[in-house]
PDB file of C-alpha atoms in Angstrom:
ATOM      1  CA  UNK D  11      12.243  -4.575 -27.242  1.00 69.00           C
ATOM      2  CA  UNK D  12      12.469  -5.737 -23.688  1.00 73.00           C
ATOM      3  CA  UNK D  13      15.001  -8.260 -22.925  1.00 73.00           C
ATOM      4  CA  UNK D  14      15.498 -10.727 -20.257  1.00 72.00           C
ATOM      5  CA  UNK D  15      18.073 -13.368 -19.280  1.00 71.00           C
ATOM      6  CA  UNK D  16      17.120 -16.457 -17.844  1.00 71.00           C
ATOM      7  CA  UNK D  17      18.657 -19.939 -17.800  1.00 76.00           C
ATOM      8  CA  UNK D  18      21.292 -18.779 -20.552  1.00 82.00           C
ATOM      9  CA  UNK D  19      18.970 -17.553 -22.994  1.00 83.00           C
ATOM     10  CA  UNK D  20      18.321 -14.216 -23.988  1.00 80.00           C
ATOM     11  CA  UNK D  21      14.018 -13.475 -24.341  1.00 77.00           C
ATOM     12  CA  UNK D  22      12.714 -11.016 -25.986  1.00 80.00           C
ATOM     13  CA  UNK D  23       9.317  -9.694 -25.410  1.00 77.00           C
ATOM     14  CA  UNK D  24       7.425  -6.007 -26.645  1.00 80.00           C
ATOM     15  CA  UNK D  25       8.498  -2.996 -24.607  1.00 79.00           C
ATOM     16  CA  UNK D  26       5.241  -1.762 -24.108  1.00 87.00           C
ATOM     17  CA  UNK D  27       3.641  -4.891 -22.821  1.00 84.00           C
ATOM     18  CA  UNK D  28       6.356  -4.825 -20.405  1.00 81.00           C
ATOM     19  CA  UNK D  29       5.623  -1.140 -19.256  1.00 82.00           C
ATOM     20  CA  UNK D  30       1.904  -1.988 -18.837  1.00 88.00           C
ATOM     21  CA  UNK D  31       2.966  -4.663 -16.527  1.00 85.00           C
ATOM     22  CA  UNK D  32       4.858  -2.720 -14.213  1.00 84.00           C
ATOM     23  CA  UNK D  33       2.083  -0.182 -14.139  1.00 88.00           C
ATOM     24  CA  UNK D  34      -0.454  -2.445 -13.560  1.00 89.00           C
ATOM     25  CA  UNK D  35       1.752  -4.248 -10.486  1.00 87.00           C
ATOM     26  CA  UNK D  36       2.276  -0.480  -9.197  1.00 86.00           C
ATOM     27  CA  UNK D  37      -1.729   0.130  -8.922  1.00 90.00           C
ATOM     28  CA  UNK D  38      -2.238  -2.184  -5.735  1.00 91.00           C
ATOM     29  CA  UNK D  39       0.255  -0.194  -3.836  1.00 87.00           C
ATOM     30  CA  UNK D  40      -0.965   2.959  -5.271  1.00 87.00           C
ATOM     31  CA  UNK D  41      -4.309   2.238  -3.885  1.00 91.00           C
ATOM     32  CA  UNK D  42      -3.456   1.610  -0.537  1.00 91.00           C
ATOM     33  CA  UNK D  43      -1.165   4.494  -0.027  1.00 86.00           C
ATOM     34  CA  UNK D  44      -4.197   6.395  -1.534  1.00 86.00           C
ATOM     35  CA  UNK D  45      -6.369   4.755   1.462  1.00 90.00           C
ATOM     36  CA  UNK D  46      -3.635   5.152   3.829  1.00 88.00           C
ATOM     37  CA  UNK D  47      -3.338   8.943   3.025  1.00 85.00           C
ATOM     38  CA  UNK D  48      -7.360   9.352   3.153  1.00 86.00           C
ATOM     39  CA  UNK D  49      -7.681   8.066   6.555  1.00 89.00           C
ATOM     40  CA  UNK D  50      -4.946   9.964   8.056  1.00 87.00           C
ATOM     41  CA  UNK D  51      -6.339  13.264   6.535  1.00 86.00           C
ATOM     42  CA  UNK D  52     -10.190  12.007   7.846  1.00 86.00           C
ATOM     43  CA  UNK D  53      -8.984  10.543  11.114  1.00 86.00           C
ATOM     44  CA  UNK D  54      -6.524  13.659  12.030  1.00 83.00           C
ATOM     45  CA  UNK D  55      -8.491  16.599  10.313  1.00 78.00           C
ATOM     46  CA  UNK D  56      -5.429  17.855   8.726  1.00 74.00           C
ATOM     47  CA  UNK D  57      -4.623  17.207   5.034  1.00 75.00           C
ATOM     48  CA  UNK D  58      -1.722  18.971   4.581  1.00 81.00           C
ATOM     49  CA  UNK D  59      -0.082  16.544   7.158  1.00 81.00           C
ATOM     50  CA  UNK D  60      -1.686  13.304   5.874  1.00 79.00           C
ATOM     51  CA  UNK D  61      -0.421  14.213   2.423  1.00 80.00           C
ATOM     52  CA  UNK D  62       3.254  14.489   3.778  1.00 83.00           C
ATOM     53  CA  UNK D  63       3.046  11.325   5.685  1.00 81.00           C
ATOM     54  CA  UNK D  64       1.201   9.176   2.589  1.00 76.00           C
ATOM     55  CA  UNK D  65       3.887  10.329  -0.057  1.00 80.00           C
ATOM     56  CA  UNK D  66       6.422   9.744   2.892  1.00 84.00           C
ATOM     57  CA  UNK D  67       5.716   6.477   2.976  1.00 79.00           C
ATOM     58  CA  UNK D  68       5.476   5.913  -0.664  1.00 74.00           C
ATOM     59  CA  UNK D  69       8.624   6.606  -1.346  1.00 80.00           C
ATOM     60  CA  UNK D  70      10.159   5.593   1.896  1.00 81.00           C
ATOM     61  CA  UNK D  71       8.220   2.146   2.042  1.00 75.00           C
ATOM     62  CA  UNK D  72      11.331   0.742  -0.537  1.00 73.00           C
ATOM     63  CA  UNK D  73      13.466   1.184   2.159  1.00 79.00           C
ATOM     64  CA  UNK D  74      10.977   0.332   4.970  1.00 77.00           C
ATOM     65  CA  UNK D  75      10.567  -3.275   3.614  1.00 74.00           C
ATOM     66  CA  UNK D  76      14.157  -4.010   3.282  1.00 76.00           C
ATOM     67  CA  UNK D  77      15.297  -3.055   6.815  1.00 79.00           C
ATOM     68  CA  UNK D  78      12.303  -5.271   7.764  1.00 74.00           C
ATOM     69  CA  UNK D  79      12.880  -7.501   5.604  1.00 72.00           C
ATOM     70  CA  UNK D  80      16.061  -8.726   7.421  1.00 77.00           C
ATOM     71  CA  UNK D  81      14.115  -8.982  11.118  1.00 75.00           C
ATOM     72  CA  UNK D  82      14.335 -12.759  12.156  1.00 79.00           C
ATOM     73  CA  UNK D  83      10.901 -12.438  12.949  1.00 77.00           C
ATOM     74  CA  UNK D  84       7.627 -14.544  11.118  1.00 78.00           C
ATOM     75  CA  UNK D  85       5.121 -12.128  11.411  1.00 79.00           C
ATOM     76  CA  UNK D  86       6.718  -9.910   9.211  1.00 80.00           C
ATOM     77  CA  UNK D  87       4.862 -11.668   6.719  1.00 84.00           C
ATOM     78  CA  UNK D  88       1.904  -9.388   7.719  1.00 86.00           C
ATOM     79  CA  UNK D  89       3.843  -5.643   7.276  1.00 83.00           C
ATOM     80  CA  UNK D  90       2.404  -3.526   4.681  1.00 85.00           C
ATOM     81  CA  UNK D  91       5.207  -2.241   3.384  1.00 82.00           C
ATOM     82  CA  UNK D  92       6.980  -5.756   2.867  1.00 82.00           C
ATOM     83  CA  UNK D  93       3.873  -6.392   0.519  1.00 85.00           C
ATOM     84  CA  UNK D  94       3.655  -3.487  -1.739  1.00 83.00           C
ATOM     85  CA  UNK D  95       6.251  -4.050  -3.624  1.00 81.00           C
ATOM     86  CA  UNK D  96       4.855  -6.761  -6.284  1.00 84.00           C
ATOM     87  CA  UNK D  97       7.386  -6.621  -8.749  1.00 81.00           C
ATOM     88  CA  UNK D  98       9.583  -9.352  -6.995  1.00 81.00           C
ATOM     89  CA  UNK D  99       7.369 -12.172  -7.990  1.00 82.00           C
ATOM     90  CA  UNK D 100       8.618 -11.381 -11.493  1.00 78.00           C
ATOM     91  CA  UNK D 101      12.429 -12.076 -11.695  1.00 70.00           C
ATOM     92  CA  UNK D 102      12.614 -10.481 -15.118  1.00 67.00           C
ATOM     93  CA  UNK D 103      10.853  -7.217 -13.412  1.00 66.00           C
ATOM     94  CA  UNK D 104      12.516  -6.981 -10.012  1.00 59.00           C
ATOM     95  CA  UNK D 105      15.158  -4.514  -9.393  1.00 55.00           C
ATOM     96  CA  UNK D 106      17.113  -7.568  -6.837  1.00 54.00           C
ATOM     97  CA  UNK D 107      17.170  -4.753  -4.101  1.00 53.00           C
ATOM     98  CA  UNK D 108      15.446  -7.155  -1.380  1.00 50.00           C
ATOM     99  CA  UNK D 109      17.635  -9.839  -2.897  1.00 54.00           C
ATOM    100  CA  UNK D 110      21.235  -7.684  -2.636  1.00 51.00           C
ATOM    101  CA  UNK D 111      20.249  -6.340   1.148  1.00 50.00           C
ATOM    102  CA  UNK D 112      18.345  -9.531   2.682  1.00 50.00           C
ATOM    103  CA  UNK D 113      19.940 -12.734   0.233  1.00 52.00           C
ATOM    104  CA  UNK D 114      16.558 -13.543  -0.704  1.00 55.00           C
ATOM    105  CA  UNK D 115      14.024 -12.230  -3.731  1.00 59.00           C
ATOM    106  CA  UNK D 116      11.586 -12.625  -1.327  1.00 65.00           C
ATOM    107  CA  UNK D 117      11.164 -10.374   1.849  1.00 64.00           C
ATOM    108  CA  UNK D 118      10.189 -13.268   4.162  1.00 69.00           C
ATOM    109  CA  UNK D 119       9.497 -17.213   3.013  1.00 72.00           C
ATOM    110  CA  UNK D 120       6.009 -18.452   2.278  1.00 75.00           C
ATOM    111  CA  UNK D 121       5.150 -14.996   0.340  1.00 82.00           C
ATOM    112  CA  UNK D 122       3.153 -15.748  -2.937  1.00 87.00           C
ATOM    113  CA  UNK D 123       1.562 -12.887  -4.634  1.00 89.00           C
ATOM    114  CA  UNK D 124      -1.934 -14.101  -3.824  1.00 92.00           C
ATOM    115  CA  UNK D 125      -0.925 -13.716  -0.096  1.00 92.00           C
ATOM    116  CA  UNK D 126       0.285 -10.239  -1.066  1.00 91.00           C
ATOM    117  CA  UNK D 127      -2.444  -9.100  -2.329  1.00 93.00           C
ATOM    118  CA  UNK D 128      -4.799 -10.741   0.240  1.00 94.00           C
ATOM    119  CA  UNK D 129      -2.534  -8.609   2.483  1.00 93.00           C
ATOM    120  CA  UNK D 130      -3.237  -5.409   0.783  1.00 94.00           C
ATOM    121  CA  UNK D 131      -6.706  -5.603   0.228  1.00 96.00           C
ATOM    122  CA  UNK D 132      -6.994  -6.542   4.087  1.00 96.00           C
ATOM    123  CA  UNK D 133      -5.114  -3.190   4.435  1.00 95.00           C
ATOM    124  CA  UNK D 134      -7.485  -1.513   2.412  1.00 95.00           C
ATOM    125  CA  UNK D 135     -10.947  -2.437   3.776  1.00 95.00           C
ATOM    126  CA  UNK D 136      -9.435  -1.727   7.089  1.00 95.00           C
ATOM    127  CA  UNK D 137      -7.917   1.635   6.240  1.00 94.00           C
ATOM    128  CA  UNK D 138     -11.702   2.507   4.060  1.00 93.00           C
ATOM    129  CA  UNK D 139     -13.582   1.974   6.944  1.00 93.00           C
ATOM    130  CA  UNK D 140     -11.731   3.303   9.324  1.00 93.00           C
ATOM    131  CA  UNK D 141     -11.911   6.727   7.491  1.00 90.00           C
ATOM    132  CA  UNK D 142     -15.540   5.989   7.134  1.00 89.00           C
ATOM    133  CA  UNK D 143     -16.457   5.267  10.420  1.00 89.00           C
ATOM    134  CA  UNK D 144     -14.262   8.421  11.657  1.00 88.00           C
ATOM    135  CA  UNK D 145     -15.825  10.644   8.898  1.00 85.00           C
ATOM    136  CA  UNK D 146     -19.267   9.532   9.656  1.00 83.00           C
ATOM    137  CA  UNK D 147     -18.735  10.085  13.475  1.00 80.00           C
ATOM    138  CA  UNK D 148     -17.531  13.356  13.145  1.00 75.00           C
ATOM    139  CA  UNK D 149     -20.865  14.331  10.772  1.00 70.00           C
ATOM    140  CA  UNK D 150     -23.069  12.886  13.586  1.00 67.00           C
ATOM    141  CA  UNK D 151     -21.538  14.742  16.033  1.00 64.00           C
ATOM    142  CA  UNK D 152     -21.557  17.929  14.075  1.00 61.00           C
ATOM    143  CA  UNK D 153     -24.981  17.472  13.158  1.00 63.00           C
ATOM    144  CA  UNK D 154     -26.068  16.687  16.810  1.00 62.00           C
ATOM    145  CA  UNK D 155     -24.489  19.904  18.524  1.00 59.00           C
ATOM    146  CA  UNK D 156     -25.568  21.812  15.338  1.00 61.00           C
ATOM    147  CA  UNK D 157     -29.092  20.530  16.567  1.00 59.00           C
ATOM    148  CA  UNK D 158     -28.779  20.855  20.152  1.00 59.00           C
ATOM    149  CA  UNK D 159     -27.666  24.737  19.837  1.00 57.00           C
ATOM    150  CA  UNK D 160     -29.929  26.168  17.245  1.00 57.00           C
ATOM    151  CA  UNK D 161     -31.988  28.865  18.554  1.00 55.00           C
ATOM    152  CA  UNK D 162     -36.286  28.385  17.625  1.00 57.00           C
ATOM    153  CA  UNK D 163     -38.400  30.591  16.586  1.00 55.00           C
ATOM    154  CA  UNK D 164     -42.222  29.772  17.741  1.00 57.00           C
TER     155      UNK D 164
END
């Protein structure tokens, strides 16, 4: 069983519910880390890199979000990393990291998850078509000088 502590009562709930919870709060970030790490290996033609810098910053963005979580500033609001982690909407999830390092369970005020993930899928469609756009560039441009230097036959 799962147990949780709130307002001096101990709750019990099923451990595997629990588990698919977590999971299923993990698969937004997942995603756009996925996106992220597509449009850096479309946009700089190297995947090896783009691989290094995606799982870089999935398992540095923990400790991106709570050194920018303590910035003074509002916009924060709007940082990627500071909206991956969805787990601290749910007390009984949350690890209190942001809350130990910052004083707050949330990494800036106003955040609700429906923000969050308003923020993410903003980060998403961006990131898609971005690698889209680049991808499809570089095939038209391929294509054209392909065209251009082909040698005919009459």
């Amino acid at each position: 069983p799962y147990l949780t502590y709130e307002g001096g009562q101990v709750t019990e709930s099923p451990y595997i519910l629990m588990a698919l919870f977590r999971y299923l709060l993990a698969c937004p970030e997942l995603l756009v880390m996925t996106a992220l790490a597509v449009m850096l290996a479309v946009v700089m033609r190297r995947s090896a890199v783009a691989i290094g810098v995606g799982t870089a910053l999935l398992f540095g963005g923990g400790m991106i979000s709570m050194i920018l979580g303590m910035l003074p500033y509002d916009f924060k609001r709007f940082i990627l990393f500071l909206n991956t982690d969805l787990s601290v909407y749910f007390p009984q999830l949350s690890s209190g990291q942001m809350e130990m390092m910052t004083g707050q369970a949330l990494p800036a005020a106003g955040m609700t998850i429906q923000f969050s993930l308003a923020v993410l899928a903003v980060y998403f469609i961006c990131f898609t078509y971005i690698a889209l756009d680049s991808f499809n560039r570089r095939a038209f441009l391929y294509r054209a000088f392909t065209a251009s230097c082909t040698v005919r036959f009459p």
